[in-house]
Short mmCIF file of C-alpha atoms and ligand atoms in Angstrom, two decimals:
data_model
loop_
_atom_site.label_atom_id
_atom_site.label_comp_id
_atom_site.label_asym_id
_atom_site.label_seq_id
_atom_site.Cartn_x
_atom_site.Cartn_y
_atom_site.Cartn_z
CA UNK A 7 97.15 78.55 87.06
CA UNK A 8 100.17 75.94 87.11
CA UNK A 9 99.05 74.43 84.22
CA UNK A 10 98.62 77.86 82.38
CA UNK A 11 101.81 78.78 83.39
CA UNK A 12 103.24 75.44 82.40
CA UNK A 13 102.01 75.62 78.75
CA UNK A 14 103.28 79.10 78.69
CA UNK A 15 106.84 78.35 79.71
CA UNK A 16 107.02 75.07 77.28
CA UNK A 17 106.25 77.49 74.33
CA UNK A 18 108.53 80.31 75.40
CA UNK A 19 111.38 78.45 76.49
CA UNK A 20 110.72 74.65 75.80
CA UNK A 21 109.84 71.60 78.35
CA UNK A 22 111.70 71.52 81.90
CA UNK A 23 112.20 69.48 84.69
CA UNK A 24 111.53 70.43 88.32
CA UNK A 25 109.64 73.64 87.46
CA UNK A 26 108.62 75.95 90.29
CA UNK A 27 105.88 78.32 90.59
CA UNK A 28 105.66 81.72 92.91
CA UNK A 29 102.86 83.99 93.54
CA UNK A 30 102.96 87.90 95.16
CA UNK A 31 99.60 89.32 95.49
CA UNK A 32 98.44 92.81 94.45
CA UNK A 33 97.49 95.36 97.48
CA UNK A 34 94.77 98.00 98.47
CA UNK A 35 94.91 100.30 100.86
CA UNK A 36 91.75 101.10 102.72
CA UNK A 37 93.25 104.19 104.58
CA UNK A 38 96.37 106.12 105.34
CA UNK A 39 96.97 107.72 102.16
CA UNK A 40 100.66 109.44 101.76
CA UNK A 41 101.27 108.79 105.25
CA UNK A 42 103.88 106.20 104.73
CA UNK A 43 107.03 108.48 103.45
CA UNK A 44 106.04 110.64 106.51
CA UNK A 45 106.20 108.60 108.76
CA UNK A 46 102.91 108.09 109.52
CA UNK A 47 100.52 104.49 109.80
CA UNK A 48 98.68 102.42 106.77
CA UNK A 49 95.91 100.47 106.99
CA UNK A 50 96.22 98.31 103.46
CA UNK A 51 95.96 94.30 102.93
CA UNK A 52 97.01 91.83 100.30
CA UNK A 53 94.85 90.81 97.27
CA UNK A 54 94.34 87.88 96.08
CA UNK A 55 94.96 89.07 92.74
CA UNK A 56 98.38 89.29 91.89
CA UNK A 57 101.49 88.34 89.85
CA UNK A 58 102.44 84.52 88.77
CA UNK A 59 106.09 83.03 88.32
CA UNK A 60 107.42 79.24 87.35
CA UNK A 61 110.89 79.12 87.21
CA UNK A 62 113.51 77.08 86.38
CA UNK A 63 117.41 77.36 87.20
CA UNK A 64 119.90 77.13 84.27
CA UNK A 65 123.06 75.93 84.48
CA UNK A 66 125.05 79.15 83.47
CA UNK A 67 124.45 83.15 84.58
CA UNK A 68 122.17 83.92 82.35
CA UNK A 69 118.87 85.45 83.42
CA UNK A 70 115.68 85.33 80.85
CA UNK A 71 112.29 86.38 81.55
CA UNK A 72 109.20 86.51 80.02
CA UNK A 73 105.86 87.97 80.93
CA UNK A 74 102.64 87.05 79.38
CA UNK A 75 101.43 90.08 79.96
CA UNK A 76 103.72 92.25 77.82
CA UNK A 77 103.81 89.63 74.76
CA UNK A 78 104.57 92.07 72.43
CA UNK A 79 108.17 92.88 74.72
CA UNK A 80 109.51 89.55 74.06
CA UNK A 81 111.91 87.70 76.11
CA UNK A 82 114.23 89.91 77.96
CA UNK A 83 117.83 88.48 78.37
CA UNK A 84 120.41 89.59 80.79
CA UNK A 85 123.95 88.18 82.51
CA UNK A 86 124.36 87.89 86.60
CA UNK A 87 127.45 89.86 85.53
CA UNK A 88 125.98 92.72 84.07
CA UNK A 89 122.71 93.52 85.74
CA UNK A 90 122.11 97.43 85.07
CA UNK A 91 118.57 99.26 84.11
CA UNK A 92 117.91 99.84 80.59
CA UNK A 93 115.14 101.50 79.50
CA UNK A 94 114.00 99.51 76.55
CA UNK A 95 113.67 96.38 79.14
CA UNK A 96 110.67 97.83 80.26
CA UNK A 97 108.87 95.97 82.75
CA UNK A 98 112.11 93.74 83.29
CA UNK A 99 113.71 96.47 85.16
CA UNK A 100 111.47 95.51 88.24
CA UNK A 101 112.96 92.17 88.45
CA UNK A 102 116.27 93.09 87.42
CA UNK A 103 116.14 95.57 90.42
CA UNK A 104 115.75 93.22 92.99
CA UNK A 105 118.63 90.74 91.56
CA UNK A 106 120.31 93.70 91.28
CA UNK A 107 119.96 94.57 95.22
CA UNK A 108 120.71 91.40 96.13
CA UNK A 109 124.13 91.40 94.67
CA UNK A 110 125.15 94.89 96.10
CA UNK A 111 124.04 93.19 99.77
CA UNK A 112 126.18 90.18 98.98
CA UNK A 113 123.65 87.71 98.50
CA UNK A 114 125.22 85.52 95.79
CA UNK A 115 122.74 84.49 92.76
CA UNK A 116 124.82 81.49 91.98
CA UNK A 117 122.89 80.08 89.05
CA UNK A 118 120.32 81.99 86.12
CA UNK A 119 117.17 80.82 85.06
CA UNK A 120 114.13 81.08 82.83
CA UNK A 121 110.93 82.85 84.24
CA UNK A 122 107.62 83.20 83.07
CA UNK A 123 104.99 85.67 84.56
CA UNK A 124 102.21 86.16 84.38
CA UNK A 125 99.61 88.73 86.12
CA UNK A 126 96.01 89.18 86.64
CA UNK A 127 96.23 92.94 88.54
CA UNK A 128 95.30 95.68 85.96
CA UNK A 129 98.30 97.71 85.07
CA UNK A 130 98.46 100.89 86.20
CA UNK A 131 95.09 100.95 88.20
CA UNK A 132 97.36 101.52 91.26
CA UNK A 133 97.05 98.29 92.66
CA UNK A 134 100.77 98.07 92.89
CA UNK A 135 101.60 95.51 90.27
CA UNK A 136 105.28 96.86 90.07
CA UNK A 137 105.64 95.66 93.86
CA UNK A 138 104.14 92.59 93.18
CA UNK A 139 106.44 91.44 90.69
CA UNK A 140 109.78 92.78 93.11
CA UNK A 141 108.15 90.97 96.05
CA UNK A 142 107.67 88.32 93.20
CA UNK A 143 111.51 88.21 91.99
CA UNK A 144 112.21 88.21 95.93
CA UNK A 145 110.61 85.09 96.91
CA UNK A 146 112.18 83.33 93.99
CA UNK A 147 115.78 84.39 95.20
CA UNK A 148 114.86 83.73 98.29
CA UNK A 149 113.42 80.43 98.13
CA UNK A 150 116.59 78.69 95.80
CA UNK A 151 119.10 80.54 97.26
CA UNK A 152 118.87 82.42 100.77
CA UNK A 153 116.20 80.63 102.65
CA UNK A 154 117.48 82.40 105.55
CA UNK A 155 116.32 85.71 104.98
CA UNK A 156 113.04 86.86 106.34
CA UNK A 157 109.90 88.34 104.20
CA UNK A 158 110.90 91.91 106.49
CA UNK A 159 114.15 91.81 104.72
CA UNK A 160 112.83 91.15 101.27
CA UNK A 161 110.08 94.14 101.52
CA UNK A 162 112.91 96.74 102.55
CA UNK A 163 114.87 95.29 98.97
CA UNK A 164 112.11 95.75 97.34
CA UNK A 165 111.48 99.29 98.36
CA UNK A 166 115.01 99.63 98.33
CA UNK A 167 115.44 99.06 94.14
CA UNK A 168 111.96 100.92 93.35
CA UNK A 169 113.89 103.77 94.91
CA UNK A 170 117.25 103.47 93.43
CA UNK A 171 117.54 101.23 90.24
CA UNK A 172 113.93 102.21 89.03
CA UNK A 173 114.05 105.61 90.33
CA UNK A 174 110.30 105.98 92.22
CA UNK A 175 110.94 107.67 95.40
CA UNK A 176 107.53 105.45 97.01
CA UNK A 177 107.64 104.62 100.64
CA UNK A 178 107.39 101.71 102.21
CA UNK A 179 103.57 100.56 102.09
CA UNK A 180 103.59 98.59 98.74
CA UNK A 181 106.27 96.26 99.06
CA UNK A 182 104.94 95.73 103.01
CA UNK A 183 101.78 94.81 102.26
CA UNK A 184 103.10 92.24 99.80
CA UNK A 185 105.35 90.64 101.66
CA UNK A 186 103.50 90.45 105.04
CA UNK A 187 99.85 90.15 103.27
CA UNK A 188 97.47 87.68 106.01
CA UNK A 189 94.20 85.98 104.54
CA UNK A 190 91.20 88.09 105.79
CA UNK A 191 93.25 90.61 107.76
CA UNK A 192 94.43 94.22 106.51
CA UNK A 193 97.36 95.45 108.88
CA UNK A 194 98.06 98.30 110.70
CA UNK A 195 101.35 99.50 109.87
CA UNK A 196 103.44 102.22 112.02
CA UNK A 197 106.05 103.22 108.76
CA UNK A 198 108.59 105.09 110.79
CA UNK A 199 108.90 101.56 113.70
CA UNK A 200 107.76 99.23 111.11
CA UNK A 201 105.83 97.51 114.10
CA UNK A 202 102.71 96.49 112.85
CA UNK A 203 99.26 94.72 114.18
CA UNK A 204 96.99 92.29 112.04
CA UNK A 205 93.42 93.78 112.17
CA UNK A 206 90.87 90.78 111.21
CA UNK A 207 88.40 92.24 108.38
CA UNK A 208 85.35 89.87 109.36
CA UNK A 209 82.44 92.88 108.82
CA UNK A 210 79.88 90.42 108.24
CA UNK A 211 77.38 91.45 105.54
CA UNK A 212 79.74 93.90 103.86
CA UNK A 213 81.86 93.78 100.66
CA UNK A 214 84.39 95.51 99.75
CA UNK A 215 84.94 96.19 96.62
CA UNK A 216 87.48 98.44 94.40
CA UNK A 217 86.66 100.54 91.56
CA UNK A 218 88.96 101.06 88.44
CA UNK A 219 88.59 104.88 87.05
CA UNK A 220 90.49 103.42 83.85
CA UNK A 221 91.88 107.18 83.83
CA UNK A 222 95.60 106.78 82.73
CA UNK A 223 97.68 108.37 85.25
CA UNK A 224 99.42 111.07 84.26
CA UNK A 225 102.39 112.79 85.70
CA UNK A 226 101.70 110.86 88.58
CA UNK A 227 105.75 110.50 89.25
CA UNK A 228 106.75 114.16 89.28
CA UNK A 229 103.35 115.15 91.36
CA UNK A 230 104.47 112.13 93.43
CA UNK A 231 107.91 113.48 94.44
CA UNK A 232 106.79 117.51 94.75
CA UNK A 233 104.05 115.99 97.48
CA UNK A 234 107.29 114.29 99.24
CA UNK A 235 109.03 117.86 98.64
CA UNK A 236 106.39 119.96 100.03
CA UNK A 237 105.44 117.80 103.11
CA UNK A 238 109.56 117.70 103.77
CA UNK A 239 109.57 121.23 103.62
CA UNK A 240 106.74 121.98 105.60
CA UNK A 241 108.59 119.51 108.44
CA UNK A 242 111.55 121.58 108.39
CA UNK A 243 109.86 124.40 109.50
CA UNK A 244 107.68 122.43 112.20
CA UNK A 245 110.93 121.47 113.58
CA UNK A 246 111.77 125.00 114.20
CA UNK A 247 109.92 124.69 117.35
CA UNK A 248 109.09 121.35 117.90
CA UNK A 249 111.15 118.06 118.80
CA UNK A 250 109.97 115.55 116.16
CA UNK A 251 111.40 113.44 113.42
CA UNK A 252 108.23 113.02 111.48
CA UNK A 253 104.78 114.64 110.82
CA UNK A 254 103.85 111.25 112.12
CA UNK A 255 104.87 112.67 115.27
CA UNK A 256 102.46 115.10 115.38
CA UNK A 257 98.88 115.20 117.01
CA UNK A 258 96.23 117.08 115.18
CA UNK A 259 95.79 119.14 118.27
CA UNK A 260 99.35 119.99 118.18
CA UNK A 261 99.46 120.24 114.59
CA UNK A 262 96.77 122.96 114.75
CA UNK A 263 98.51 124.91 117.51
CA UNK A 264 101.33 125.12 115.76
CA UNK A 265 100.64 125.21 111.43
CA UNK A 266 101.37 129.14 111.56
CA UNK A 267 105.10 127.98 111.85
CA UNK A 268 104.84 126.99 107.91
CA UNK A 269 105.16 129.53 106.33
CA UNK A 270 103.88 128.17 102.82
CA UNK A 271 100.27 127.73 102.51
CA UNK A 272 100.44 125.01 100.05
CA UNK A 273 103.17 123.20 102.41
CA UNK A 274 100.68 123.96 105.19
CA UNK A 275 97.80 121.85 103.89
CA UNK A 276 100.31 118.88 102.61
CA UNK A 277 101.40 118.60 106.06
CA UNK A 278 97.44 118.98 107.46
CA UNK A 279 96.56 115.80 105.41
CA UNK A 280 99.57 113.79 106.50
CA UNK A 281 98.70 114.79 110.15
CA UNK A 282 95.36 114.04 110.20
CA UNK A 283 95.44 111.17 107.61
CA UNK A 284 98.08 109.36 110.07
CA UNK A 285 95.35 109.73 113.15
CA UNK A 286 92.47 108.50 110.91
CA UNK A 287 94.29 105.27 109.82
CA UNK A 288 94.75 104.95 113.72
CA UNK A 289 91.28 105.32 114.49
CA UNK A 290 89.94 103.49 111.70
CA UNK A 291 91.71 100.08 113.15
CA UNK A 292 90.23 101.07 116.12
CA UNK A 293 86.62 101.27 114.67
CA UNK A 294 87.03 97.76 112.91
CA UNK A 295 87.73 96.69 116.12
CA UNK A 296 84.85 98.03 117.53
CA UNK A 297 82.63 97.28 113.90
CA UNK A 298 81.71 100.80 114.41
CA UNK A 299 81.18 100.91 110.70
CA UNK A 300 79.37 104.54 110.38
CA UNK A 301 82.70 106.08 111.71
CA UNK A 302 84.48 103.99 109.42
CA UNK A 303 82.52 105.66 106.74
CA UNK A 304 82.54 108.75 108.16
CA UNK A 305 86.73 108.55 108.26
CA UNK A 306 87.05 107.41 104.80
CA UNK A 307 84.93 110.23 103.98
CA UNK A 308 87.33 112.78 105.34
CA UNK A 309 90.02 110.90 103.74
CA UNK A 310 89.42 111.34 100.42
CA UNK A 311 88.25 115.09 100.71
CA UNK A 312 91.47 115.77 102.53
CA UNK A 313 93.40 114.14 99.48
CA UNK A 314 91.14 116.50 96.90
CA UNK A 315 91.58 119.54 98.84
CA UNK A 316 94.45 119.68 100.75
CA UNK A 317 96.76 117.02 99.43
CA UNK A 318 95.40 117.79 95.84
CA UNK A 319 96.17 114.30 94.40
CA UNK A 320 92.69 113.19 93.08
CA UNK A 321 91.54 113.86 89.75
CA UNK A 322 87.60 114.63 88.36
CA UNK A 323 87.81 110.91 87.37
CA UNK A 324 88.58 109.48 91.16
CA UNK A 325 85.93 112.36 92.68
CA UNK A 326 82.90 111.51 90.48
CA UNK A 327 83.37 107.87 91.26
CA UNK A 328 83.40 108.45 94.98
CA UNK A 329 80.84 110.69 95.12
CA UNK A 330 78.63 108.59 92.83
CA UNK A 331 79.53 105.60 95.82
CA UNK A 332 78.81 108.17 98.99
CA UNK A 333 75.35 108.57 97.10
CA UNK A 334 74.80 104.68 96.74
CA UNK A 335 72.55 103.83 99.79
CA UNK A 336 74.24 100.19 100.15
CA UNK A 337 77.16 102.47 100.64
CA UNK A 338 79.28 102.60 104.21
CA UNK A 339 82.05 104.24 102.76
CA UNK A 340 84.42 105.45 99.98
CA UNK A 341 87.48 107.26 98.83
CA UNK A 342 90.40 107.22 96.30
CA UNK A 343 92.85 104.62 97.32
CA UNK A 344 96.91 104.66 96.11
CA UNK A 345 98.83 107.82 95.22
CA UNK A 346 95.91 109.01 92.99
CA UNK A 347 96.18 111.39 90.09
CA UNK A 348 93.59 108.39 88.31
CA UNK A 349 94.05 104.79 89.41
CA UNK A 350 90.93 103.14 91.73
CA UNK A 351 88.60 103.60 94.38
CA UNK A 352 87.89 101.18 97.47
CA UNK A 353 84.45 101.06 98.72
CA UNK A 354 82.39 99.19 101.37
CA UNK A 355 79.05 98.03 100.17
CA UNK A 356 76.71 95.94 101.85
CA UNK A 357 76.24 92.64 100.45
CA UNK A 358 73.08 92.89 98.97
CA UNK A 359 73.77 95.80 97.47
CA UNK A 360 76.74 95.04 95.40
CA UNK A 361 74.84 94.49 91.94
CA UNK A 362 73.19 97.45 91.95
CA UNK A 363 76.16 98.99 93.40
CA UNK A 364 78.42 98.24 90.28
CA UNK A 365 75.24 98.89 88.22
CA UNK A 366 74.38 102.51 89.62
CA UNK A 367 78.11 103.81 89.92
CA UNK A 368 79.34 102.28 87.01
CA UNK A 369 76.14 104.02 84.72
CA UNK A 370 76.56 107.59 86.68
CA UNK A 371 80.27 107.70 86.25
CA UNK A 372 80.07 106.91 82.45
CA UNK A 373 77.69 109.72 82.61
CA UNK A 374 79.85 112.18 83.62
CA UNK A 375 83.16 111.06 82.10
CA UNK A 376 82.65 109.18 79.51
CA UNK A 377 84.96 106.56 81.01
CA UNK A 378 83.43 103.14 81.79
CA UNK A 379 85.11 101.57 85.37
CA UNK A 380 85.70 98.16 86.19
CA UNK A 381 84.76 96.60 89.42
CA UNK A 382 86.18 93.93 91.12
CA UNK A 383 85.93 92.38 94.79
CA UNK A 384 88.59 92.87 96.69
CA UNK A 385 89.29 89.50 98.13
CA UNK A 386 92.12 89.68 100.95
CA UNK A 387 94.68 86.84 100.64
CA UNK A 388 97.85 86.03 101.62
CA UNK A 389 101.48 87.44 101.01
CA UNK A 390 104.02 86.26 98.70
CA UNK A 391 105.08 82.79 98.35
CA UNK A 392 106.09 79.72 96.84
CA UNK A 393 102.96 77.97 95.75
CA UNK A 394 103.62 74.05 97.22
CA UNK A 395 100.64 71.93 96.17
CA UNK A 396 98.21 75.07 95.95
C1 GLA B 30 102.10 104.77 96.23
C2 GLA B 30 103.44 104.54 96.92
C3 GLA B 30 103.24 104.23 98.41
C4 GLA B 30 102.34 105.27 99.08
C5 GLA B 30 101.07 105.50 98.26
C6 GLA B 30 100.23 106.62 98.80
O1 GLA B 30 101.37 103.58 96.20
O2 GLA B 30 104.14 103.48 96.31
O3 GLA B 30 104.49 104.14 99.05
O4 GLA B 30 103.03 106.46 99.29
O5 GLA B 30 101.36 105.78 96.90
O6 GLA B 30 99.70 106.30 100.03
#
């Protein structure tokens, strides 16, 4: 990859000394699905897919990037002293977002510099490559100028200018699972303490392997934000009668004792799935633990019906996929992973089964939607990083 990315930034921006190169990963989430922005727990880990970077400083304040993934965009070319969005800068604007928090915190950016990047996540498969390349942008600043800041600190920026400079209202999940990614290890992650727990993924004989609807997402933004609406809503009238902060608060015992206090049906079932999503990405930890795999299966099962029916953020797409895996018989277990509305599946598969897996799914979903999917194993890696000798 250095060399790749070397030849790449010779031709874009000509030969330099003392180039350095950066790597963020991608991220899947294997359960806790809209619980974040509710304060409830994920369960996701680091790809080792992800985003590329070899930099090199300049000796004014200009900043010029390059990815090799939007060729057609060009360079984009901006000033330290003028770092605003702009819509025709595209993909830039992720980037630009992060220099652009670190200046409002204070952290100088003293010099600019050339970038190249390049990526190897499918765009818009919901695989977060937008938090890759802020997590990306992060470790660069970072690493030449404020070595003392920790990767916590760089996640929370990152969230922090998806929110405000590009204007996604996500939660915290994404950038988190970038930052903190661990080799063979998905995390369990409380969003409301930010405490989290490593949980070691060694479920020997089993794969696990996402599944790429190719379904372009559509209004996946607006239904994004109503979902944070209605589950905010449906809070405020919890808290008519109960002391909590969150619907990650919430049992589903308690939940159910108490879901007549919302008095909008639709609200009602948002608030269901966060409730119960938040236990099962609890419990699922818990079964790794215990390789109790047939609950695991059983959980992820519940999962994704939850998000169809109640939390309404699948699409025919994500359910014919999923269903085509539940029917697989190497199959432990399946559902929709990301916000949805199109985007990719996670499955478990045992090992042998993996061909015929791809092979079987892949030929039943084209079937029914006329849509061919792409496959890929879902190799767990680490976060994101300056690459040193790797
Ligand atoms: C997107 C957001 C995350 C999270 C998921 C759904 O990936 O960026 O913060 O809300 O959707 O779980």
């Amino acid at each position: 990859m250095r060399e790749e990315l070397k030849g790449i930034f010779a031709s874009v921006f000509g030969e330099k000394e003392g180039l350095r190169f950066f790597f963020a990963p991608g991220r899947v989430n294997l359960i806790g699905e809209h619980t974040d922005y509710n304060g409830g727990h994920v369960f996701p880990c680091a790809l080792t897919m992800g985003t590329y970077a070899a930099v090199a400083l300049r000796n004014d304040g200009l900043v010029r990037m390059y990815s090799d993934n939007f060729k057609d965009k060009g360079i984009k070319e901006c000033s330290l002293d003028d770092i605003r969005y702009q819509k025709e800068d595209d993909w830039a604007n992720y980037p630009k977002g992060v220099i652009y928090e670190f200046q409002q915190r204070g952290c100088s950016i003293p010099h600019g510099f050339d970038i190249v990047f390049l990526g190897n996540i499918p765009n818009g498969a919901g695989l977060s490559s937008s938090a890759s390349i802020e997590l990306l942008m992060g470790v660069v600043l970072q690493s030449y100028f404020h070595p003392e800041m920790d990767a916590l600190e760089l996640v929370k920026m990152a969230q922090h200018a998806e929110n405000d400079f590009i204007g996604v209202n996500c939660g915290i999940m994404d950038q988190f699972a970038i930052g903190m990614g661990k080799k063979h290890h998905a995390m369990l992650l409380n969003c409301d303490t930010l405490d989290y727990e490593y949980s070691k993924l060694d479920v020997s004989g089993l794969a696990l392997v996402i599944a790429n609807t190719n379904k372009k997402r559509t209004l996946a933004d607006s239904s994004y934000n109503a979902r944070r609406q209605e589950c905010h809503d449906a809070l405020l009238d919890l808290q008519k009668a109960l002391d909590i902060v969150s619907l990650g608060d919430i049992k589903p015992s308690d939940f159910d004792a108490h879901s007549s206090l919302i008095q909008n049906e639709t609200n009602r079932r948002r608030a269901k799935h966060a409730v119960y999503e938040n236990h099962r990405a609890i419990k699922t930890a818990r079964m790794f633990k215990e390789n109790n795999v047939d609950e695991i299966g059983r959980l992820m099962k519940e999962s994704h019906l939850s998000l169809k029916d109640d939390y309404e953020v699948t699409c025919p797409e994500l359910d014919e996929l999923v269903f085509a895996a539940w029917d697989h018989e190497g199959v432990i277990g399946s559902r929709m992973t990301g916000a949805g509305f199109g985007g990719c599946t996670i499955s478990i598969v045992k090992d042998a089964f993996v061909d015929d897996f791809i092979q079987k799914v892949g030929d039943r979903y084209q079937q029914k939607t006329g849509l061919k999917a792409d496959f890929y194993a879902a190799d767990i890696g680490e976060g994101a990083r300056e690459l040193k000798g790797e």
